[in-house]
Coordinates of C-alpha atoms in Angstrom, one line a residue:
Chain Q
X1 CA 0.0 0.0 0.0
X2 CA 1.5 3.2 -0.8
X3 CA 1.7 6.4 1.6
X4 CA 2.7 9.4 0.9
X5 CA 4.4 11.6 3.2
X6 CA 6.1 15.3 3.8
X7 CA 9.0 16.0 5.0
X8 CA 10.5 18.9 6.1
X9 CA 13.9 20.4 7.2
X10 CA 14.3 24.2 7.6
X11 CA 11.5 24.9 4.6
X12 CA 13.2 22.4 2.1
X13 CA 10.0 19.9 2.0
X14 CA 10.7 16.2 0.7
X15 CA 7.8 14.4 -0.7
X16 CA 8.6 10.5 0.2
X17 CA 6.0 8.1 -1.0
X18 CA 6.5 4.5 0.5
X19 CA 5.7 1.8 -1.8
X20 CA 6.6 -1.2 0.3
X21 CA 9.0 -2.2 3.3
X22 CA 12.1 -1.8 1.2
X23 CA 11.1 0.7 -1.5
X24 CA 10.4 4.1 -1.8
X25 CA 10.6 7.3 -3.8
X26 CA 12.2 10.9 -2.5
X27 CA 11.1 13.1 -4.9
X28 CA 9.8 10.9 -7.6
X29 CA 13.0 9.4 -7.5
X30 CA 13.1 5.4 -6.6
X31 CA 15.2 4.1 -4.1
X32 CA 16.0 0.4 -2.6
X33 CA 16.7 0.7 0.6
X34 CA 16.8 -1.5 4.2
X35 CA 15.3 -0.1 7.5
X36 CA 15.6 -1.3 10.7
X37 CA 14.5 -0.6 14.4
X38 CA 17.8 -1.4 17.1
X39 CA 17.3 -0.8 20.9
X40 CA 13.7 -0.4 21.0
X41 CA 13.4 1.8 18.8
X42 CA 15.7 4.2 20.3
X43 CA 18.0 3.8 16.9
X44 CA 18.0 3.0 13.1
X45 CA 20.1 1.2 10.9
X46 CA 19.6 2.4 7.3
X47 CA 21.2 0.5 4.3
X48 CA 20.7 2.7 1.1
X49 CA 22.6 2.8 -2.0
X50 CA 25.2 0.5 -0.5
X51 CA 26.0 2.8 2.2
X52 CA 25.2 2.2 5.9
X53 CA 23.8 4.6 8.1
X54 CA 23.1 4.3 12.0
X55 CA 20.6 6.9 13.1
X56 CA 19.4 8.1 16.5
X57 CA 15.5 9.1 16.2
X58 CA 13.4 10.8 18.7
X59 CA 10.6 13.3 19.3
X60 CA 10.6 16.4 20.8
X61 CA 8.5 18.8 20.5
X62 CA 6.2 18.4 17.4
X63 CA 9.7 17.4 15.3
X64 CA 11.4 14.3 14.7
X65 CA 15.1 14.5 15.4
X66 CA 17.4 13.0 13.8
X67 CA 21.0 12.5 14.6
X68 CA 23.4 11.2 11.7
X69 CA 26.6 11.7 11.1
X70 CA 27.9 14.3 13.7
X71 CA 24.7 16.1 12.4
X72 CA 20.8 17.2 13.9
X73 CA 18.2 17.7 11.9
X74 CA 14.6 19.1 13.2
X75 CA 12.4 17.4 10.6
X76 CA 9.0 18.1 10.4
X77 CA 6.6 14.7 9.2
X78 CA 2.9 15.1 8.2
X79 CA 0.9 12.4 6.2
X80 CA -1.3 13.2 3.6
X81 CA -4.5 13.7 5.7
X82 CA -2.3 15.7 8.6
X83 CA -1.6 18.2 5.6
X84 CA -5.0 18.1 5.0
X85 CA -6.2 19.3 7.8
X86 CA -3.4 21.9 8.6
X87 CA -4.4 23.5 5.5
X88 CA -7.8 23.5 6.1
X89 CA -7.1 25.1 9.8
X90 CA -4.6 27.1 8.3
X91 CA -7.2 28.9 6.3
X92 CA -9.5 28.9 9.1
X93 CA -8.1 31.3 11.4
X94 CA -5.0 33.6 9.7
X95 CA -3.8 35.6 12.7
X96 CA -0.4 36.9 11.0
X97 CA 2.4 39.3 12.1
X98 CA 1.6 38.2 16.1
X99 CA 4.8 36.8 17.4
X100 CA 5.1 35.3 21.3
X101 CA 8.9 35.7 22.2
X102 CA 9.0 32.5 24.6
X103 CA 12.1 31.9 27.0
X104 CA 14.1 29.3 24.7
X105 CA 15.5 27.5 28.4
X106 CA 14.9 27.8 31.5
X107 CA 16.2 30.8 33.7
X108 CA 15.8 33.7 35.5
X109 CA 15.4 37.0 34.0
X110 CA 18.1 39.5 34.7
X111 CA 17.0 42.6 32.1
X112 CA 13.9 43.9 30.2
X113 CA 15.6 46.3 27.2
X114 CA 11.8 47.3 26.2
X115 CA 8.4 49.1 26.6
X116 CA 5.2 47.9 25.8
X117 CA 4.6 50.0 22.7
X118 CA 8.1 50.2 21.8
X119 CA 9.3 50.0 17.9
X120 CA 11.8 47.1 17.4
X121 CA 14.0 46.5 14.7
X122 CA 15.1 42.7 14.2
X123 CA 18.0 41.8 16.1
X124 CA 17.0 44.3 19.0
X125 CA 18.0 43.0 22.3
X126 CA 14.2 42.4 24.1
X127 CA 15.7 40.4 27.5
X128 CA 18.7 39.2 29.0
X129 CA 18.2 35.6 30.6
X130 CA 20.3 34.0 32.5
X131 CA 20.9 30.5 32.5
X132 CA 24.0 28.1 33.1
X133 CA 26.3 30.5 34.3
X134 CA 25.9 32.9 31.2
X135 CA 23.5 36.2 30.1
X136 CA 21.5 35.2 26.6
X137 CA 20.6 38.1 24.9
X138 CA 17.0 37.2 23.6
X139 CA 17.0 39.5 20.5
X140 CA 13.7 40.7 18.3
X141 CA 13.3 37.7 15.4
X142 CA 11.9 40.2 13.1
X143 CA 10.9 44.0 13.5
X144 CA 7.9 45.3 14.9
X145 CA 5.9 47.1 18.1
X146 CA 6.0 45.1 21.7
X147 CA 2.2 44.9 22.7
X148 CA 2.4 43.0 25.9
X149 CA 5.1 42.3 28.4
X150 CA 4.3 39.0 30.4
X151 CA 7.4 39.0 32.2
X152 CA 8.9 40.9 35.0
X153 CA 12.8 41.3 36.2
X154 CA 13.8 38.6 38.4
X155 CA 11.5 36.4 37.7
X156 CA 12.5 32.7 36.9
X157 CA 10.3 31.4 34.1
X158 CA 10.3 28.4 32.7
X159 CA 11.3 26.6 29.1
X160 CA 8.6 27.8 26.8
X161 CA 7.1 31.0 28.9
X162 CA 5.5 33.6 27.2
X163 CA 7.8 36.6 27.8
X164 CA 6.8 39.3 25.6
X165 CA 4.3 39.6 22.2
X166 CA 5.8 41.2 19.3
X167 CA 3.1 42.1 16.6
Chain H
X1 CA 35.1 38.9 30.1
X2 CA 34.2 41.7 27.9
X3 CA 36.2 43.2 24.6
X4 CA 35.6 46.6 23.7
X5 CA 36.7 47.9 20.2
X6 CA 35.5 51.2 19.9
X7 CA 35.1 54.0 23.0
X8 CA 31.8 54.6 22.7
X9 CA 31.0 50.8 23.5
X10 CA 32.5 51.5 26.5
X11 CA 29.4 52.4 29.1
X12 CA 27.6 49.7 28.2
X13 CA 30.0 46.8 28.1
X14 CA 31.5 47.9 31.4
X15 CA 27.9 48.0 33.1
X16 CA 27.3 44.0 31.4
X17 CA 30.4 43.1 33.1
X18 CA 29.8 44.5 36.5
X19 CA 26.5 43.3 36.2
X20 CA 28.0 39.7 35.5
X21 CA 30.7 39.8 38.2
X22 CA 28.0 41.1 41.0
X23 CA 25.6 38.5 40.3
X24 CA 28.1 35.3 40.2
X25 CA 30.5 36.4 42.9
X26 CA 29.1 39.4 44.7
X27 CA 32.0 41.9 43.5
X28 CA 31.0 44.4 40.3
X29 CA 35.2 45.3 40.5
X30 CA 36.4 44.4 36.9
X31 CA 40.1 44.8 35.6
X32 CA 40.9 46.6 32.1
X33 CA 43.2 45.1 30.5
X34 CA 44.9 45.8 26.8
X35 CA 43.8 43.6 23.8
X36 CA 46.4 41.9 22.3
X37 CA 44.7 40.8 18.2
X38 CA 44.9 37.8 16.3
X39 CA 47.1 36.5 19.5
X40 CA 47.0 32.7 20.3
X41 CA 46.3 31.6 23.3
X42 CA 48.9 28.7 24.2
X43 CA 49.7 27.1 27.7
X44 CA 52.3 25.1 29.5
X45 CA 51.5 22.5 31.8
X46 CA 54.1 22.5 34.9
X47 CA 54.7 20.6 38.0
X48 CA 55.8 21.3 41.1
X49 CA 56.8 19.5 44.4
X50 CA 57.9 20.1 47.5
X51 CA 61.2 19.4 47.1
X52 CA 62.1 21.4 44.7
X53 CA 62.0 19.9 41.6
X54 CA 60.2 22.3 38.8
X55 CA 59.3 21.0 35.1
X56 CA 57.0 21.7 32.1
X57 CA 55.2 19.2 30.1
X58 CA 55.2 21.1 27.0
X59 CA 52.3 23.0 25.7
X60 CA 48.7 23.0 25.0
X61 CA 47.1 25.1 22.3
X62 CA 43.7 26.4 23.5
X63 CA 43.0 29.4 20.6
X64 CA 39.6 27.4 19.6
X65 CA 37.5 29.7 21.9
X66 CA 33.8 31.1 21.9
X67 CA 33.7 34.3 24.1
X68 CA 36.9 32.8 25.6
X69 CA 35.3 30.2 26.6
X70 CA 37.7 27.2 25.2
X71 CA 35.7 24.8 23.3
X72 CA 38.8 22.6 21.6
X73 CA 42.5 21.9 22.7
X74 CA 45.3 20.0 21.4
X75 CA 48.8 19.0 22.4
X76 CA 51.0 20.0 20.8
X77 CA 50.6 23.3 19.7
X78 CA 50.5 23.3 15.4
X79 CA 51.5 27.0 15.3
X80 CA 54.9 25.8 17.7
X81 CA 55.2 22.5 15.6
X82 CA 58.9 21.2 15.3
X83 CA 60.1 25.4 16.8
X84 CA 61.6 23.0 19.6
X85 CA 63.8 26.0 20.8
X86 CA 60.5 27.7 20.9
X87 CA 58.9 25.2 23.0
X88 CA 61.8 24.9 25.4
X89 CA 61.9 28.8 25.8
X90 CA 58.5 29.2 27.0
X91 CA 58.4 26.2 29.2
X92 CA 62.1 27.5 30.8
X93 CA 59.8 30.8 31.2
X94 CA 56.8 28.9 32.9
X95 CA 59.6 26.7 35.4
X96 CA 61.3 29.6 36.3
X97 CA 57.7 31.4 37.1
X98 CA 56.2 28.7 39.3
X99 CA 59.7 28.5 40.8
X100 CA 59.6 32.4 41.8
X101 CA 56.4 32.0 43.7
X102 CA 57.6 28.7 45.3
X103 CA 54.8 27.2 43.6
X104 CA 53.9 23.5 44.5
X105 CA 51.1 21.4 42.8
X106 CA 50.4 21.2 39.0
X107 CA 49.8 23.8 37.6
X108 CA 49.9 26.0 34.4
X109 CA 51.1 29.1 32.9
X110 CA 48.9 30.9 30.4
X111 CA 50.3 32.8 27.7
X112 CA 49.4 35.1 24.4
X113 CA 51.8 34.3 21.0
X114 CA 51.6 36.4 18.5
X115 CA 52.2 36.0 14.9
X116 CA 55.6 37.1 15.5
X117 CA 56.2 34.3 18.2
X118 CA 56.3 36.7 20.9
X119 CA 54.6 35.5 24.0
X120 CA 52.9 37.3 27.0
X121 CA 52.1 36.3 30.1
X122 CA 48.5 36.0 30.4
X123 CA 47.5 34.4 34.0
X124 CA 48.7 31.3 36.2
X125 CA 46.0 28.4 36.6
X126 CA 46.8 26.9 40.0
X127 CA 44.6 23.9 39.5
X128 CA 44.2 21.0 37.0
X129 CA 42.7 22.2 34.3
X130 CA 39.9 20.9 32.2
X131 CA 42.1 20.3 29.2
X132 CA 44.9 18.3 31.1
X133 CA 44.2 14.8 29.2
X134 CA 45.8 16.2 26.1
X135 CA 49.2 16.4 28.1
X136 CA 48.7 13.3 29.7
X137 CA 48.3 11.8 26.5
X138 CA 50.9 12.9 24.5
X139 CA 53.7 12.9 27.8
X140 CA 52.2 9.6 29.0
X141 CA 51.8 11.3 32.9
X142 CA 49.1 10.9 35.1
X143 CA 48.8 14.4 36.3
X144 CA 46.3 13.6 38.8
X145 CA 48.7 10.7 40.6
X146 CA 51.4 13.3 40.4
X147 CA 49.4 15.7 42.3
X148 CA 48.6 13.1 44.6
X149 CA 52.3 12.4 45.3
X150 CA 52.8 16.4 45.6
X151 CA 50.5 16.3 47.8
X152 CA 51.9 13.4 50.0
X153 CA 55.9 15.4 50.5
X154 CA 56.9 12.8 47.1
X155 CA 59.4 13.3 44.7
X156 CA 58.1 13.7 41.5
X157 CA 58.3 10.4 39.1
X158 CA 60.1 12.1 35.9
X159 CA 62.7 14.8 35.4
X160 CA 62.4 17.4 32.8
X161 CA 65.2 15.6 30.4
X162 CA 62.8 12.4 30.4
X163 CA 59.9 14.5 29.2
X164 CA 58.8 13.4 25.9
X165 CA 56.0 14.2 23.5
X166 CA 54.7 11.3 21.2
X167 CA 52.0 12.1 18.6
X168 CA 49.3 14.0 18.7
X169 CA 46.3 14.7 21.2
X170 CA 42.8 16.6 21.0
X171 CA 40.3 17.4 23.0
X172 CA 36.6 18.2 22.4
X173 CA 34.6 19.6 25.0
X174 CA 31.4 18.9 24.5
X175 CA 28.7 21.3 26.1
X176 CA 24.8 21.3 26.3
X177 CA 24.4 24.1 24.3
X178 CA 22.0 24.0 20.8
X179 CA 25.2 25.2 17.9
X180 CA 22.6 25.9 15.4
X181 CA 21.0 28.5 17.9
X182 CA 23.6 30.8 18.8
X183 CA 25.0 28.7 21.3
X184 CA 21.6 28.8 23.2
X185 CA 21.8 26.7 26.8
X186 CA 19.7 23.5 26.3
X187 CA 18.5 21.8 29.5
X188 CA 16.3 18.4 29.9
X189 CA 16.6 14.8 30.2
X190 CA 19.4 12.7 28.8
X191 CA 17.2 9.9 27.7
X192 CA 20.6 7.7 26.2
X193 CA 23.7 8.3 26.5
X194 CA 26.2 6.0 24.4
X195 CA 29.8 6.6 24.5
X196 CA 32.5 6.3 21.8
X197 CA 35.1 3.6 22.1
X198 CA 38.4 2.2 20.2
X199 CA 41.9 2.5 20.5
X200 CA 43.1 5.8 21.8
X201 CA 39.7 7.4 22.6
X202 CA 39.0 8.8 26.3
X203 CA 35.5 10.3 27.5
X204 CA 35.5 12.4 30.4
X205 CA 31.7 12.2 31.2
X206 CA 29.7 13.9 34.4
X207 CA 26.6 12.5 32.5
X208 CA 24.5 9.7 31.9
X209 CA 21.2 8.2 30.6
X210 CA 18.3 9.5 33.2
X211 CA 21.0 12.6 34.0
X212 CA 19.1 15.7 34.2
X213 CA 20.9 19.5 32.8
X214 CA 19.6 22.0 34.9
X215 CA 20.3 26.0 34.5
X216 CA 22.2 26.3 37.2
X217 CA 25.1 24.8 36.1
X218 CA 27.9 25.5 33.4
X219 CA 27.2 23.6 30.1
X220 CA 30.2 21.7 29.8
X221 CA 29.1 18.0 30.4
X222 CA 32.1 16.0 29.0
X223 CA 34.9 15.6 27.4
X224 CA 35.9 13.8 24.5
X225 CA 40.0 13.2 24.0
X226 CA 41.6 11.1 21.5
X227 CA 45.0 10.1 20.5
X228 CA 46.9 9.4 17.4
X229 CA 50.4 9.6 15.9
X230 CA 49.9 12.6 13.5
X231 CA 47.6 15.6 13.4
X232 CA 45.9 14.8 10.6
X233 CA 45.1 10.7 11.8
X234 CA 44.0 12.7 15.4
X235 CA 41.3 14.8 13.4
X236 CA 40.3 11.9 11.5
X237 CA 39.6 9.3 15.0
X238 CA 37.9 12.7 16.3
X239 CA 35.7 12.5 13.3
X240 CA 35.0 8.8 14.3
X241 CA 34.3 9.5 17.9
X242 CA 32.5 12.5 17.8
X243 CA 30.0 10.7 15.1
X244 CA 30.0 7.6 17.5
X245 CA 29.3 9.8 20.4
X246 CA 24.8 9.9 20.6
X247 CA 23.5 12.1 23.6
X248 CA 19.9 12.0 23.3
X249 CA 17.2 14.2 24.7
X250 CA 19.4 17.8 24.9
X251 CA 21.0 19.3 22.4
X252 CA 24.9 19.6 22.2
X253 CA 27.7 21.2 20.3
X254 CA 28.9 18.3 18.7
X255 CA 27.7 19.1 15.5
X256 CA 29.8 22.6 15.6
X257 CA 33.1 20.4 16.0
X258 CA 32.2 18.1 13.4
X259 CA 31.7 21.4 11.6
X260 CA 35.2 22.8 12.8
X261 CA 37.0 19.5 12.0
X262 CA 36.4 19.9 8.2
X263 CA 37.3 23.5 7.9
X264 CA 40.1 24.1 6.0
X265 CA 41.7 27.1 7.8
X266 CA 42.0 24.6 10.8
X267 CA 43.2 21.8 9.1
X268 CA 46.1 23.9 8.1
X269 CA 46.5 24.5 11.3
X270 CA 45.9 28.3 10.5
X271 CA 43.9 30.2 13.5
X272 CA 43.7 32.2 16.5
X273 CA 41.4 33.2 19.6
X274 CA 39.1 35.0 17.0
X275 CA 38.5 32.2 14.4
X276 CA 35.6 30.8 15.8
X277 CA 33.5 34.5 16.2
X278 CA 34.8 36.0 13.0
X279 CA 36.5 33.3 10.7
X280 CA 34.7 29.7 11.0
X281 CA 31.4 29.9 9.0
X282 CA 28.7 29.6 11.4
X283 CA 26.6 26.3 11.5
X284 CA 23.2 26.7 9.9
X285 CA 20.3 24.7 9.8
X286 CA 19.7 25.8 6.1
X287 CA 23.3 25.2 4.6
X288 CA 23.5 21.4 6.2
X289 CA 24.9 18.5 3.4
X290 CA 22.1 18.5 1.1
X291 CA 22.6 14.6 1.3
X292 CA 22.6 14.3 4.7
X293 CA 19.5 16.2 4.8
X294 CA 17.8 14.3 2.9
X295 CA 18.7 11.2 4.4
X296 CA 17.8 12.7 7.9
X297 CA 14.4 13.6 5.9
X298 CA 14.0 10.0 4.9
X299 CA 14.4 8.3 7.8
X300 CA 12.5 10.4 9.9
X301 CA 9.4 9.7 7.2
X302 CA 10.4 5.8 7.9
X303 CA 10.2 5.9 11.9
X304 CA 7.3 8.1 11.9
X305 CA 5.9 5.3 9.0
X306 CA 6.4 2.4 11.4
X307 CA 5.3 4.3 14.3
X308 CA 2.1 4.3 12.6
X309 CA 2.0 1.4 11.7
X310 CA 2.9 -0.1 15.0
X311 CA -0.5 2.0 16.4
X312 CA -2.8 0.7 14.0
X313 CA -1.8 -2.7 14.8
X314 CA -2.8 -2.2 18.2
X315 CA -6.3 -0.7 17.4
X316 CA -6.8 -3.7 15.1
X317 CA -5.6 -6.1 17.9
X318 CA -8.3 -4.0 20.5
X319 CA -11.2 -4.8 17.8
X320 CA -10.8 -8.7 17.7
X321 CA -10.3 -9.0 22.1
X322 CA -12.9 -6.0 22.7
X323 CA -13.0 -7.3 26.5
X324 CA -9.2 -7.5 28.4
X325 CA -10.8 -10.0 30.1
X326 CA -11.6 -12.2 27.5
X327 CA -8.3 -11.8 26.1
X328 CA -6.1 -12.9 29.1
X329 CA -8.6 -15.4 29.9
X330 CA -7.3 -16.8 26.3
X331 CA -3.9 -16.1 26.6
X332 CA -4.0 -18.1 29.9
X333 CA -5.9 -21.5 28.7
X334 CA -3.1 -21.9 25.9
X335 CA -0.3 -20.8 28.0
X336 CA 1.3 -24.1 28.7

């Protein structure tokens, strides 16, 4: 039975369709290839095009990463019906330019460098966190006005916090 | 540590710093300090005991650095090389320092080299260092039993003219931090942790599986040291290692010294404290090996595949034995 699937690293999308256990196609392109599960699952041994590849696998956070080679990759799977569906919700609600500036690790928060209101260009300097021993600048991903701060100075927030709202 | 190239950076550089020193140890006093560009930084490793018997055991070169933080060291030094009068004046130097504070432990002498082989005194570390393998590897001393026998009014085992380096040595420290994110902490869970082995490989681990990074720690979390008879064989067992090496469940900086490892600026050897922030090219996510990507794409297509397929085997098996009861009752009667 063949599936098609999505795949995709830092925007470059791969369409894989999967034909049977050892055959598939990246791209239209056909492949014979070997896949198999080692250590519960934990990592992969991948035979393809006479080379041999052992893969670590996991999931965190919505992504599938992969280690290989020295390497990560944060790849992003969805089936045919997932797409689906994210397109339709996609659609649904488009809510664009809002951006939630979240604490990337967990730490305590040594400097706000803005106002609610403020003008930011990208790269601006928004909050100094500190975690393991070091200050993190938190800079603006893109350019725009702060509408909320949710975060005060010396407060210890969590992986993931909300800190600020960028629009 | 702060670096300030122009005056007007000066205000708020020096209030980061004070900031920095007042929150991790209570004192905003800073020193200033002149910059000294495109400087190396190489040490020498001494010891010292308490009968008066100094020596060096040669030099370490520590210029790989990320906000001088050092991130890769090797033994010996490829901007010294075969400069053995070099190498002897600057560990005669180091001796003759430790001996003028009547020094006695292991220790080691930090210095800048410029491109013009002049050297500067930098600081005195009066510890082991976090680098030390590299020495013991390439002099074939246990610093740490040395120590011990300082420690215990013993002579120490070598003399200086015994003192031998034999092929190469490198270090990798590997930290918790996410390379493709700026150098972002990354804290969690270390779900597996499986260690490189072979011939002439050492791992210095404070980590496990089920080990848990926190933020209140520094990121380093081990250390991975090999040993080989050239430079060039060194880089290529690090290569090994460091691909062999799988911490799962936080991110780490291997990836930026598998990176560093195939540049060619530092396979010549050619570097100094300031290739990493303005010379190396930065890892990105968006320039990875088009292969590799695509492999990574594939076979994360293939577990999430089987993962699937492993769940609707279950809801299949969950239609035919609708009651658990029923179904161990079953599984019992033909269980011999």
């Amino acid at each position: 039975m063949t599936e098609i699937y999505f795949a995709e690293i830092e925007g470059v999308e791969y369409q894989i369709e999967i034909l049977s256990d050892n055959r598939i196609t990246i791209n239209g392109e056909p492949y014979e290839l070997n896949f198999q599960a080692l250590r519960q699952h934990l990592s992969y041994s991948l035979l393809l095009e006479g080379k041999s590849y052992e893969i670590n696998i996991y999931q965190d956070n919505g992504f599938w990463e992969v280690l290989l080679r020295g390497n990560q990759f944060s790849v992003q799977v969805e089936d045919e019906r997932e797409r689906r569906l994210r397109m339709a919700a996609g659609q649904a609600s488009k809510e664009e330019g809002k951006l939630l500036l979240q604490a990337p690790m967990p730490g305590l928060v040594i400097d706000i460098q803005v106002k609610e209101g403020q003008e930011v260009d990208k790269g601006d300097v928004l909050v100094i966190l500190e975690s393991m021993k070091m200050q993190n600048e938190l800079t603006a991903p893109r350019a725009g006005r702060i509408t909320r701060i949710q975060t005060e100075m010396n407060e210890h927030v969590e992986r993931k916090q909300v800190l600020l709202v960028l629009e | 540590m702060r670096e300030v190239q122009y005056l007007e950076e000066m205000p708020g550089l020096l209030e980061a710093a004070r900031r920095e020193a007042e929150s991790s140890f209570g004192d905003g006093n800073i020193y200033l300090e002149k910059l000294i560009q495109g400087a190396r930084h190489i040490e020498i490793q001494i010891l010292a005991d308490q009968r008066g018997n100094v020596i060096h055991l040669g030099e370490r070169e520590c210029s790989i650095q990320r906000r001088h933080q050092k991130l890769l060291e090797e033994a010996p030094s490829p901007f010294i090389g075969s400069d053995q009068e070099l190498r002897e004046r600057m560990g005669a130097v180091a001796v003759q320092a430790a001996r003028s504070v009547d020094y006695i432990n292991a220790g080691t002498i930090e210095f800048l080299v410029d491109e013009d082989k002049n050297y500067y005194f930098l600081e005195m570390n009066t510890r082991l260092q976090v680098e030390h393998p590299v020495t013991e590897a390439v002099t074939g001393i246990d610093i740490v039993k040395e120590q011990i026998r300082i420690a215990a009014g013993q002579p120490l085992l070598v003399k200086q003219e015994d003192i031998s380096l034999t092929g190469w040595a490198m270090e990798c420290r590997i930290n918790a931090e996410d390379p493709y994110r700026g150098f972002l902490p990354s804290t969690g869970i270390i779900t597996q942790s499986l260690l490189p082995a072979g011939p002439g490989v050492r791992v210095d681990a404070g980590v496990y599986s089920g080990y848990e990074i926190s933020p209140y720690y520094d990121a380093l979390i081990a250390k991975l040291i090999v040993h080989e008879s050239t430079r060039e064989k060194t880089i290529a067992r690090m290569k090994r290692a460091l691909e062999e090496y799988r911490i799962i469940g936080i991110r780490t900086n291997i990836p930026f010294h598998q990176n560093l490892l195939q540049d060619p600026d530092f396979l010549a050897g050619n570097f100094n404290t300031l290739f990493v922030q303005d010379v190396l090219p930065p890892l990105s996510a968006s320039h990875q090996d088009k292969t590799l990507a695509e492999i990574a794409a594939l076979a994360a297509t293939l577990a999430a595949h089987e993962q699937s397929e492993r769940a609707a085997l279950e809801i299949q098996r969950s239609k035919r034995d609708l009651s658990n009861w029923k179904w161990v009752s079953r599984w019992e009667q033909t269980r011999e």
